[in-house]
Coordinates of C-alpha atoms in Angstrom, one line a residue:
M1441 CA -63.3 -7.3 43.4
E1442 CA -65.0 -7.4 40.0
D1443 CA -64.6 -10.0 37.2
T1444 CA -64.6 -8.6 33.7
Q1445 CA -64.2 -10.1 30.2
R1446 CA -63.5 -8.2 27.0
S1447 CA -65.8 -9.4 24.3
Q1448 CA -66.8 -8.3 20.8
P1449 CA -69.9 -9.4 18.8
I1450 CA -69.2 -11.7 15.9
S1451 CA -68.3 -9.7 12.8
T1452 CA -70.2 -9.8 9.6
E1453 CA -67.2 -11.4 7.8
S1454 CA -67.0 -14.1 10.5
Q1455 CA -70.7 -14.6 10.3
G1456 CA -70.4 -15.2 6.6
I1457 CA -67.8 -17.9 7.3
V1458 CA -70.1 -19.6 9.7
E1459 CA -73.0 -19.5 7.2
Q1460 CA -70.7 -20.7 4.4
A1461 CA -69.7 -23.6 6.5
A1462 CA -73.4 -24.4 7.1
S1463 CA -74.0 -24.6 3.4
G1464 CA -71.8 -27.6 3.1
S1465 CA -69.5 -26.1 0.3
N1466 CA -66.2 -27.9 0.0
C1467 CA -63.5 -25.5 0.9
V1468 CA -61.1 -24.4 3.6
V1469 CA -61.1 -20.8 5.0
K1470 CA -59.4 -19.0 7.9
C1471 CA -61.0 -16.9 10.6
P1472 CA -60.6 -13.3 9.3
A1473 CA -60.8 -11.6 12.6
S1474 CA -57.3 -12.7 13.5
G1475 CA -56.0 -13.4 10.0
E1476 CA -54.2 -16.5 11.3
G1477 CA -55.0 -19.5 13.4
P1478 CA -56.6 -22.8 12.9
P1479 CA -58.4 -23.2 9.5
L1480 CA -62.2 -23.6 9.5
L1481 CA -62.7 -26.8 7.6
V1482 CA -66.2 -26.8 6.0
G1483 CA -66.2 -30.6 5.8
E1484 CA -66.1 -30.9 9.6
S1485 CA -69.1 -31.5 11.8
S1486 CA -71.2 -28.6 13.1
L1487 CA -69.7 -28.9 16.6
A1488 CA -66.1 -29.1 15.2
R1489 CA -66.7 -25.9 13.2
I1490 CA -68.0 -24.0 16.2
R1491 CA -65.1 -25.3 18.3
T1492 CA -62.6 -24.1 15.8
L1493 CA -64.1 -20.6 15.7
A1494 CA -64.5 -20.4 19.5
M1495 CA -60.9 -21.5 20.1
S1496 CA -59.5 -19.1 17.5
Q1497 CA -61.2 -16.1 19.2
P1498 CA -61.7 -16.7 22.9
D1499 CA -63.3 -13.2 23.4
L1500 CA -65.8 -13.5 20.5
I1501 CA -69.5 -13.4 21.1
L1502 CA -71.3 -15.8 18.9
T1503 CA -74.7 -14.6 17.8
S1504 CA -75.8 -17.4 15.5
V1505 CA -75.4 -21.0 16.7
A1506 CA -79.0 -22.2 17.3
H1507 CA -79.3 -23.3 13.7
R1508 CA -76.6 -25.9 14.4
I1509 CA -79.2 -28.0 16.2
D1510 CA -80.0 -30.1 13.2
L1511 CA -81.3 -33.7 12.8
H1512 CA -77.8 -35.1 13.0
L1513 CA -77.1 -33.5 16.3
L1514 CA -80.5 -34.4 17.7
K1515 CA -80.0 -38.0 16.8
K1516 CA -76.5 -38.0 18.4
S1517 CA -78.0 -36.4 21.5
F1518 CA -80.7 -39.1 21.6
R1519 CA -78.1 -41.8 21.6
Q1520 CA -76.3 -40.1 24.6
V1521 CA -79.4 -39.8 26.7
R1522 CA -81.3 -43.0 25.8
R1523 CA -79.5 -45.0 28.6
S1524 CA -81.6 -43.1 31.1
E1525 CA -84.6 -45.3 32.0
S1526 CA -86.4 -42.8 34.0
A1527 CA -89.4 -41.1 32.4
G1528 CA -90.5 -37.6 32.9
V1529 CA -94.1 -36.1 33.2
D1530 CA -94.9 -37.3 29.7
K1531 CA -94.1 -40.9 30.7
M1532 CA -92.2 -41.4 27.4
T1533 CA -89.3 -43.9 27.6
A1534 CA -86.4 -44.0 25.2
K1535 CA -87.4 -47.4 24.0
Q1536 CA -90.9 -46.2 23.0
Y1537 CA -89.4 -43.1 21.3
A1538 CA -86.9 -45.3 19.4
G1539 CA -89.8 -47.3 17.9
N1540 CA -90.3 -44.5 15.3
L1541 CA -87.1 -42.5 15.9
D1542 CA -86.6 -40.8 12.5
R1543 CA -90.2 -39.5 12.4
N1544 CA -90.1 -38.4 16.1
L1545 CA -86.8 -36.5 15.7
Y1546 CA -88.0 -34.9 12.4
N1547 CA -91.2 -33.6 14.2
L1548 CA -89.0 -32.4 17.1
Y1549 CA -86.7 -30.6 14.6
Q1550 CA -89.6 -29.0 12.8
R1551 CA -91.0 -27.6 16.1
L1552 CA -87.6 -26.2 17.0
R1553 CA -87.3 -24.5 13.6
R1554 CA -90.8 -23.0 13.8
G1555 CA -90.5 -21.9 17.4
Q1556 CA -93.3 -24.3 18.4
Y1557 CA -91.2 -26.3 20.8
V1558 CA -92.6 -26.2 24.4
A1559 CA -90.7 -27.4 27.5
T1560 CA -92.4 -29.9 29.8
P1561 CA -92.4 -29.5 33.6
V1562 CA -89.8 -31.4 35.5
R1563 CA -90.9 -34.4 37.6
R1564 CA -89.3 -34.1 41.1
V1565 CA -88.3 -37.1 43.2
W1566 CA -86.4 -37.2 46.4
I1567 CA -83.4 -39.5 47.2
D1568 CA -81.7 -40.2 50.4
K1569 CA -78.7 -38.0 51.5
E1570 CA -76.2 -38.2 54.4
G1571 CA -77.6 -37.4 57.8
G1572 CA -81.1 -38.6 57.0
K1573 CA -81.7 -35.7 54.7
K1574 CA -83.3 -35.8 51.2
R1575 CA -82.0 -34.5 47.9
P1576 CA -84.4 -33.3 45.2
I1577 CA -83.8 -34.7 41.7
G1578 CA -85.5 -33.5 38.6
I1579 CA -86.4 -36.0 35.9
T1580 CA -86.8 -34.3 32.5
A1581 CA -89.2 -35.4 29.7
L1582 CA -87.4 -37.3 27.0
E1583 CA -87.6 -34.7 24.2
D1584 CA -86.4 -32.1 26.6
K1585 CA -83.4 -34.3 27.4
I1586 CA -82.6 -34.6 23.7
V1587 CA -82.7 -30.8 23.0
Q1588 CA -81.0 -30.0 26.3
K1589 CA -78.1 -32.4 25.4
A1590 CA -77.8 -30.7 22.0
V1591 CA -77.6 -27.2 23.5
A1592 CA -75.2 -28.4 26.2
S1593 CA -72.9 -29.8 23.5
L1594 CA -72.9 -26.4 21.8
L1595 CA -72.2 -24.5 25.1
E1596 CA -69.5 -26.9 26.1
V1597 CA -67.4 -26.5 22.9
I1598 CA -67.8 -22.7 23.0
F1599 CA -66.9 -22.2 26.7
E1600 CA -64.2 -24.9 26.8
V1601 CA -61.6 -22.4 25.7
N1602 CA -62.5 -20.1 28.6
F1603 CA -62.6 -22.7 31.4
Y1604 CA -59.5 -23.1 33.5
D1605 CA -57.5 -26.4 33.8
F1606 CA -58.3 -26.5 37.5
S1607 CA -62.0 -27.0 36.8
H1608 CA -62.5 -30.7 36.4
A1609 CA -66.2 -31.4 36.3
Y1610 CA -68.3 -32.3 33.2
R1611 CA -65.4 -31.9 30.8
K1612 CA -63.7 -34.3 28.5
T1613 CA -60.2 -35.4 29.6
H1614 CA -61.1 -34.3 33.1
S1615 CA -62.2 -36.5 36.0
Q1616 CA -62.4 -36.8 39.8
H1617 CA -59.0 -38.6 39.9
K1618 CA -57.3 -35.9 37.8
A1619 CA -58.6 -33.3 40.3
L1620 CA -57.3 -35.5 43.2
D1621 CA -53.9 -35.9 41.6
E1622 CA -53.6 -32.2 40.9
L1623 CA -54.6 -31.3 44.4
R1624 CA -51.9 -33.5 45.9
G1625 CA -49.3 -32.2 43.5
R1626 CA -50.1 -28.5 44.1
C1627 CA -50.0 -28.9 47.9
I1628 CA -46.5 -30.3 47.6
E1629 CA -45.1 -28.1 44.8
L1630 CA -46.4 -24.8 46.3
N1631 CA -45.4 -25.6 49.9
I1632 CA -49.0 -25.1 50.9
G1633 CA -49.5 -24.5 54.7
W1634 CA -53.3 -23.7 54.9
I1635 CA -56.4 -25.2 53.2
I1636 CA -59.7 -23.4 52.8
S1637 CA -62.5 -26.0 52.8
A1638 CA -65.9 -24.6 51.7
D1639 CA -69.3 -26.1 50.9
V1640 CA -71.8 -24.3 48.6
S1641 CA -75.4 -24.6 49.9
G1642 CA -77.7 -26.0 47.3
L1643 CA -76.0 -24.7 44.1
F1644 CA -78.5 -26.1 41.6
D1645 CA -81.5 -24.9 43.5
N1646 CA -80.2 -21.4 43.9
I1647 CA -78.7 -20.4 40.6
D1648 CA -80.0 -16.9 39.7
H1649 CA -81.5 -16.9 36.3
G1650 CA -80.7 -13.3 35.6
H1651 CA -77.0 -13.7 36.4
L1652 CA -76.9 -16.9 34.5
R1653 CA -78.3 -15.3 31.4
E1654 CA -75.8 -12.5 31.5
M1655 CA -72.9 -14.9 31.9
I1656 CA -74.0 -17.0 28.9
K1657 CA -74.3 -13.8 26.8
R1658 CA -70.6 -13.2 27.4
R1659 CA -70.0 -15.9 24.8
V1660 CA -73.4 -16.8 23.3
N1661 CA -75.8 -14.0 22.5
D1662 CA -78.1 -16.1 20.3
G1663 CA -81.8 -15.4 21.0
G1664 CA -82.7 -19.0 20.0
I1665 CA -80.4 -20.5 22.5
L1666 CA -81.3 -18.1 25.2
R1667 CA -85.1 -18.7 24.7
L1668 CA -84.6 -22.5 24.9
I1669 CA -82.7 -22.2 28.2
G1670 CA -85.3 -19.8 29.5
K1671 CA -88.1 -22.3 28.6
W1672 CA -86.4 -25.0 30.6
L1673 CA -85.6 -22.8 33.6
N1674 CA -89.2 -21.6 33.8
A1675 CA -91.0 -24.8 32.8
G1676 CA -92.0 -25.5 36.4
V1677 CA -91.7 -28.5 38.8
M1678 CA -94.3 -31.2 39.1
E1679 CA -94.4 -33.0 42.4
E1680 CA -97.3 -35.2 43.6
G1681 CA -99.6 -33.7 40.9
I1682 CA -98.8 -30.1 42.0
L1683 CA -97.1 -27.7 39.6
S1684 CA -94.9 -25.0 41.0
Y1685 CA -92.5 -22.4 39.6
P1686 CA -89.5 -21.9 41.8
G1687 CA -88.2 -18.8 40.0
K1688 CA -84.5 -19.7 40.5
G1689 CA -82.3 -22.7 40.2
T1690 CA -81.8 -25.4 37.5
P1691 CA -83.1 -28.9 38.3
Q1692 CA -80.4 -31.2 39.7
G1693 CA -80.5 -34.2 37.3
G1694 CA -81.4 -32.2 34.3
V1695 CA -79.2 -32.8 31.2
I1696 CA -78.5 -29.0 30.7
S1697 CA -77.8 -28.4 34.4
P1698 CA -74.1 -29.5 34.6
A1699 CA -73.2 -27.2 31.7
L1700 CA -75.1 -24.2 33.2
S1701 CA -73.6 -24.7 36.6
N1702 CA -70.1 -24.9 35.2
I1703 CA -70.6 -21.6 33.4
F1704 CA -72.1 -20.0 36.5
L1705 CA -69.3 -21.1 38.8
H1706 CA -66.6 -20.3 36.2
Y1707 CA -67.6 -16.6 36.5
V1708 CA -68.5 -16.6 40.1
L1709 CA -65.4 -18.4 41.4
D1710 CA -62.8 -19.5 38.9
D1711 CA -62.4 -16.3 36.8
W1712 CA -62.6 -14.2 40.0
F1713 CA -59.9 -16.2 41.7
V1714 CA -57.5 -16.0 38.8
K1715 CA -58.0 -12.3 38.0
E1716 CA -58.8 -10.7 41.3
V1717 CA -57.6 -13.0 44.2
K1718 CA -54.2 -14.5 43.1
P1719 CA -52.7 -11.1 42.1
R1720 CA -53.4 -9.8 45.6
T1721 CA -52.0 -12.7 47.7
K1722 CA -48.6 -12.4 49.4
G1723 CA -47.7 -16.1 49.0
K1724 CA -48.6 -18.8 46.5
C1725 CA -52.1 -20.2 46.2
F1726 CA -54.2 -22.5 44.1
L1727 CA -57.9 -23.5 43.5
I1728 CA -59.1 -27.0 42.5
R1729 CA -62.8 -27.3 41.7
F1730 CA -65.0 -30.2 40.8
A1731 CA -68.7 -29.0 40.2
D1732 CA -69.6 -27.2 43.5
D1733 CA -66.9 -28.9 45.5
F1734 CA -63.7 -26.8 45.7
I1735 CA -60.5 -26.5 47.7
I1736 CA -58.3 -23.4 48.0
G1737 CA -54.7 -23.9 49.2
C1738 CA -52.5 -21.0 50.5
E1739 CA -48.9 -20.7 51.5
T1740 CA -49.6 -18.2 54.3
E1741 CA -52.3 -18.0 57.0
S1742 CA -53.0 -14.3 56.3
D1743 CA -53.9 -15.0 52.7
A1744 CA -56.1 -18.0 53.7
E1745 CA -58.0 -15.9 56.3
R1746 CA -58.5 -13.0 54.0
I1747 CA -59.9 -15.3 51.2
K1748 CA -62.1 -17.0 53.7
R1749 CA -63.7 -13.7 54.7
T1750 CA -64.1 -12.6 51.1
L1751 CA -65.7 -15.9 49.8
P1752 CA -69.2 -15.5 51.4
K1753 CA -69.5 -11.9 50.1
R1754 CA -68.6 -13.0 46.6
F1755 CA -71.1 -15.9 46.6
N1756 CA -73.8 -13.8 48.2
R1757 CA -73.5 -11.3 45.4
Y1758 CA -74.7 -13.9 43.0
G1759 CA -77.5 -15.4 45.2
L1760 CA -75.5 -18.2 46.6
A1761 CA -74.5 -19.1 50.1
L1762 CA -71.7 -21.0 51.8
H1763 CA -72.3 -23.2 54.8
S1764 CA -70.8 -21.1 57.6
E1765 CA -69.9 -24.1 59.8
K1766 CA -68.3 -26.1 56.9
T1767 CA -66.2 -23.1 55.6
R1768 CA -63.0 -23.1 57.5
V1769 CA -59.3 -22.7 57.3
I1770 CA -57.3 -25.8 58.1
P1771 CA -53.6 -25.9 59.0
F1772 CA -52.0 -28.3 56.6
A1773 CA -48.2 -27.6 56.4
R1774 CA -45.8 -30.5 56.0
P1775 CA -44.7 -31.6 59.4
S1776 CA -41.0 -31.1 60.4
S1777 CA -38.6 -34.1 60.2
K1778 CA -38.5 -34.3 64.0
E1779 CA -42.2 -34.9 64.3
N1780 CA -43.7 -38.5 64.5
G1781 CA -47.1 -40.1 63.8
K1782 CA -49.4 -38.1 61.5
G1783 CA -49.8 -34.5 60.6
K1784 CA -52.2 -32.4 62.6
G1785 CA -54.5 -31.2 59.8
T1786 CA -56.8 -33.2 57.5
F1787 CA -59.4 -32.2 54.9
D1788 CA -62.0 -34.0 52.8
F1789 CA -62.4 -33.7 49.0
L1790 CA -64.4 -35.9 46.6
G1791 CA -64.9 -38.7 49.0
F1792 CA -61.3 -38.8 50.3
T1793 CA -59.5 -37.6 53.4
F1794 CA -56.1 -36.0 52.8
Y1795 CA -53.5 -36.2 55.5
W1796 CA -49.7 -36.2 56.1
S1797 CA -48.1 -39.5 57.2
K1798 CA -44.6 -40.9 57.1
S1799 CA -43.5 -43.4 54.5
R1800 CA -41.6 -46.6 55.1
R1801 CA -38.4 -44.6 54.4
G1802 CA -39.3 -42.1 57.2
D1803 CA -40.2 -39.3 54.8
W1804 CA -43.3 -37.2 55.2
V1805 CA -45.7 -37.9 52.3
L1806 CA -49.2 -36.6 51.5
K1807 CA -51.7 -39.5 51.5
K1808 CA -55.4 -40.0 51.1
K1809 CA -57.9 -42.5 52.3
T1810 CA -61.6 -43.1 52.0
R1811 CA -63.5 -40.5 53.9
R1812 CA -65.1 -42.1 56.9
K1813 CA -68.7 -41.0 56.1
S1814 CA -68.3 -42.5 52.6
L1815 CA -66.9 -45.7 54.0
V1816 CA -69.7 -46.1 56.5
R1817 CA -72.4 -45.3 53.9
F1818 CA -71.1 -47.9 51.5
M1819 CA -70.9 -50.6 54.1
K1820 CA -74.3 -49.7 55.4
G1821 CA -75.6 -50.0 51.9
L1822 CA -74.1 -53.5 51.5
W1823 CA -75.7 -54.6 54.8
E1824 CA -79.2 -53.4 53.8
W1825 CA -78.9 -54.9 50.3
C1826 CA -77.9 -58.3 51.7
S1827 CA -80.8 -58.1 54.1
E1828 CA -83.4 -57.2 51.5
N1829 CA -82.2 -59.7 48.8
R1830 CA -81.1 -62.7 50.9
H1831 CA -83.9 -64.9 49.4
E1832 CA -82.7 -64.3 45.8
P1833 CA -80.7 -67.0 44.0
L1834 CA -77.1 -67.2 45.2
N1835 CA -75.6 -66.6 41.8
E1836 CA -77.7 -63.4 41.3
Q1837 CA -76.7 -62.1 44.7
H1838 CA -73.1 -62.9 44.1
E1839 CA -73.2 -61.1 40.7
V1840 CA -74.6 -57.9 42.2
L1841 CA -72.3 -57.9 45.2
C1842 CA -69.3 -58.3 42.9
S1843 CA -70.4 -55.5 40.8
K1844 CA -70.8 -53.2 43.8
L1845 CA -67.3 -54.1 45.1
R1846 CA -65.7 -53.6 41.6
G1847 CA -67.3 -50.2 41.4
H1848 CA -66.0 -49.3 44.8
Y1849 CA -62.5 -50.4 44.0
Q1850 CA -62.6 -48.5 40.7
Y1851 CA -63.1 -45.2 42.5
Y1852 CA -61.3 -45.7 45.8
G1853 CA -58.5 -48.0 44.6
V1854 CA -55.7 -45.4 45.0
R1855 CA -52.3 -45.7 46.6
S1856 CA -52.2 -45.5 50.4
N1857 CA -55.8 -46.6 50.6
F1858 CA -55.5 -50.4 50.4
K1859 CA -56.4 -50.9 54.0
A1860 CA -59.8 -49.2 53.5
L1861 CA -60.4 -51.5 50.6
E1862 CA -59.6 -54.6 52.7
V1863 CA -62.1 -53.4 55.3
V1864 CA -64.8 -53.2 52.6
F1865 CA -63.9 -56.7 51.3
E1866 CA -64.1 -58.3 54.7
Y1867 CA -67.3 -56.5 55.6
A1868 CA -69.0 -57.7 52.4
E1869 CA -68.2 -61.3 53.2
K1870 CA -69.4 -60.8 56.7
A1871 CA -72.7 -59.1 55.7
W1872 CA -73.4 -61.8 53.0
G1873 CA -72.7 -64.6 55.4
F1874 CA -74.8 -63.1 58.2
W1875 CA -77.9 -62.6 56.1
L1876 CA -77.6 -65.9 54.2
S1877 CA -77.6 -67.7 57.6
R1878 CA -81.1 -66.1 58.2
R1879 CA -82.8 -67.1 55.0
S1880 CA -85.4 -69.1 57.0
H1881 CA -86.4 -69.7 60.5
K1882 CA -84.8 -73.1 60.3
G1883 CA -81.3 -71.5 60.3
G1884 CA -80.6 -71.0 56.7
I1885 CA -77.0 -71.6 55.6
S1886 CA -74.6 -72.6 58.3
W1887 CA -71.2 -70.9 58.6
E1888 CA -69.5 -74.1 57.5
K1889 CA -71.6 -74.2 54.3
F1890 CA -70.9 -70.5 53.8
E1891 CA -67.2 -71.2 53.9
R1892 CA -67.6 -73.7 51.1
L1893 CA -69.7 -71.1 49.2
R1894 CA -66.9 -68.6 49.4
T1895 CA -64.7 -70.9 47.3
N1896 CA -67.5 -71.4 44.6
Y1897 CA -68.5 -67.7 44.8
P1898 CA -65.4 -65.6 45.5
F1899 CA -65.6 -61.8 45.7
P1900 CA -63.1 -59.7 43.7
K1901 CA -60.0 -59.0 45.7
P1902 CA -59.2 -55.3 46.4
G1903 CA -56.4 -53.7 44.4
I1904 CA -54.9 -50.4 43.4
V1905 CA -56.5 -49.2 40.2
H1906 CA -55.2 -45.6 40.0
A1907 CA -51.4 -45.4 40.4
I1908 CA -51.5 -41.7 41.3

């Protein structure tokens, strides 16, 4: 199974249009390669002009886009990344950089124009993961973040026309809940009987630079853009004062990494599934992907088993691996009307567990609830936070706990999941009361006093936020 895409270099006439747009002349022209299509409005922003050209010719290879990284785009990129308070190897914060923003951005722009821009090594830190494991996170230097955001914006508007609607990560108008809603709808509409659940092992750490470069060149064959991406991929990693060069992967946490991983998986998985897998299946099937999490649904067991056997070979070809124990075929057909209780098969996706259950009317419906591991992890986090901060002022504790609960409801507040939200609400009250009663060796706050505090410091009640 081989994925191919027919592309042509940008023509001289089209290149002239792009350059004319850059000059700022006040006119409207059309893309000459097709003769028709959306007009290229010169008064639009740089990104809008590139988007128009990319959408009008989805197979076009753009060879001159690096010059679109101007002061305006750099300033816009700074506003988008300044909220990050973490500093890289250079220890420069956004607040310090903003103290002389125009001068700093102008110097950065001049270094980019002259080819004098040098990428800084990424500072690596480790965060806790499920099962006591650690996840590496790369913290990029501020100026690298700014330029990476600018390049990511260019790549996103160019590749957006090629991405499929079932890819929901790092894209405008897409979200986790849209992926969840589509997943539920596709299972019902296509009469899905089997689910392929797979897990990519360390996507960001194992992206092959050579394959990635060739994939980007299918739409963007601009030496300036490719050199910038190469500088970031080969800048090295600084950990505890030791500089190393992994030779593969893109730092998880880097501003450019989401865009690069989306492009990589688009060609490794999405495009291959649409062009090579679906035409060869006997029954109906679908793919839903959010970053490196994806679910494949099949109508027949034979299709599911064949795709499962092919997936590891496909990923291995591009230097990636699937967890053998976590890649499995799950029976997930709608139970017959004579069956009672719950359906036999369940699967997890984006923090939810999907399962079949009967409604109040007695009909089988597809429901979802908070995944057990996610629920336990959140409640454990509440318990530890209450323990560590029990001596802080009550109003400050209450404010933080309310914020945590609202954030949890905002994501997990979906239909059929109200019971899990109530469990979290009740546990939050229990954890807060337990640790407030241990504020001192003299007994701290009694339970009777805590009951009065609940009236003065009420937690937000759980509710359904997403009616999907």
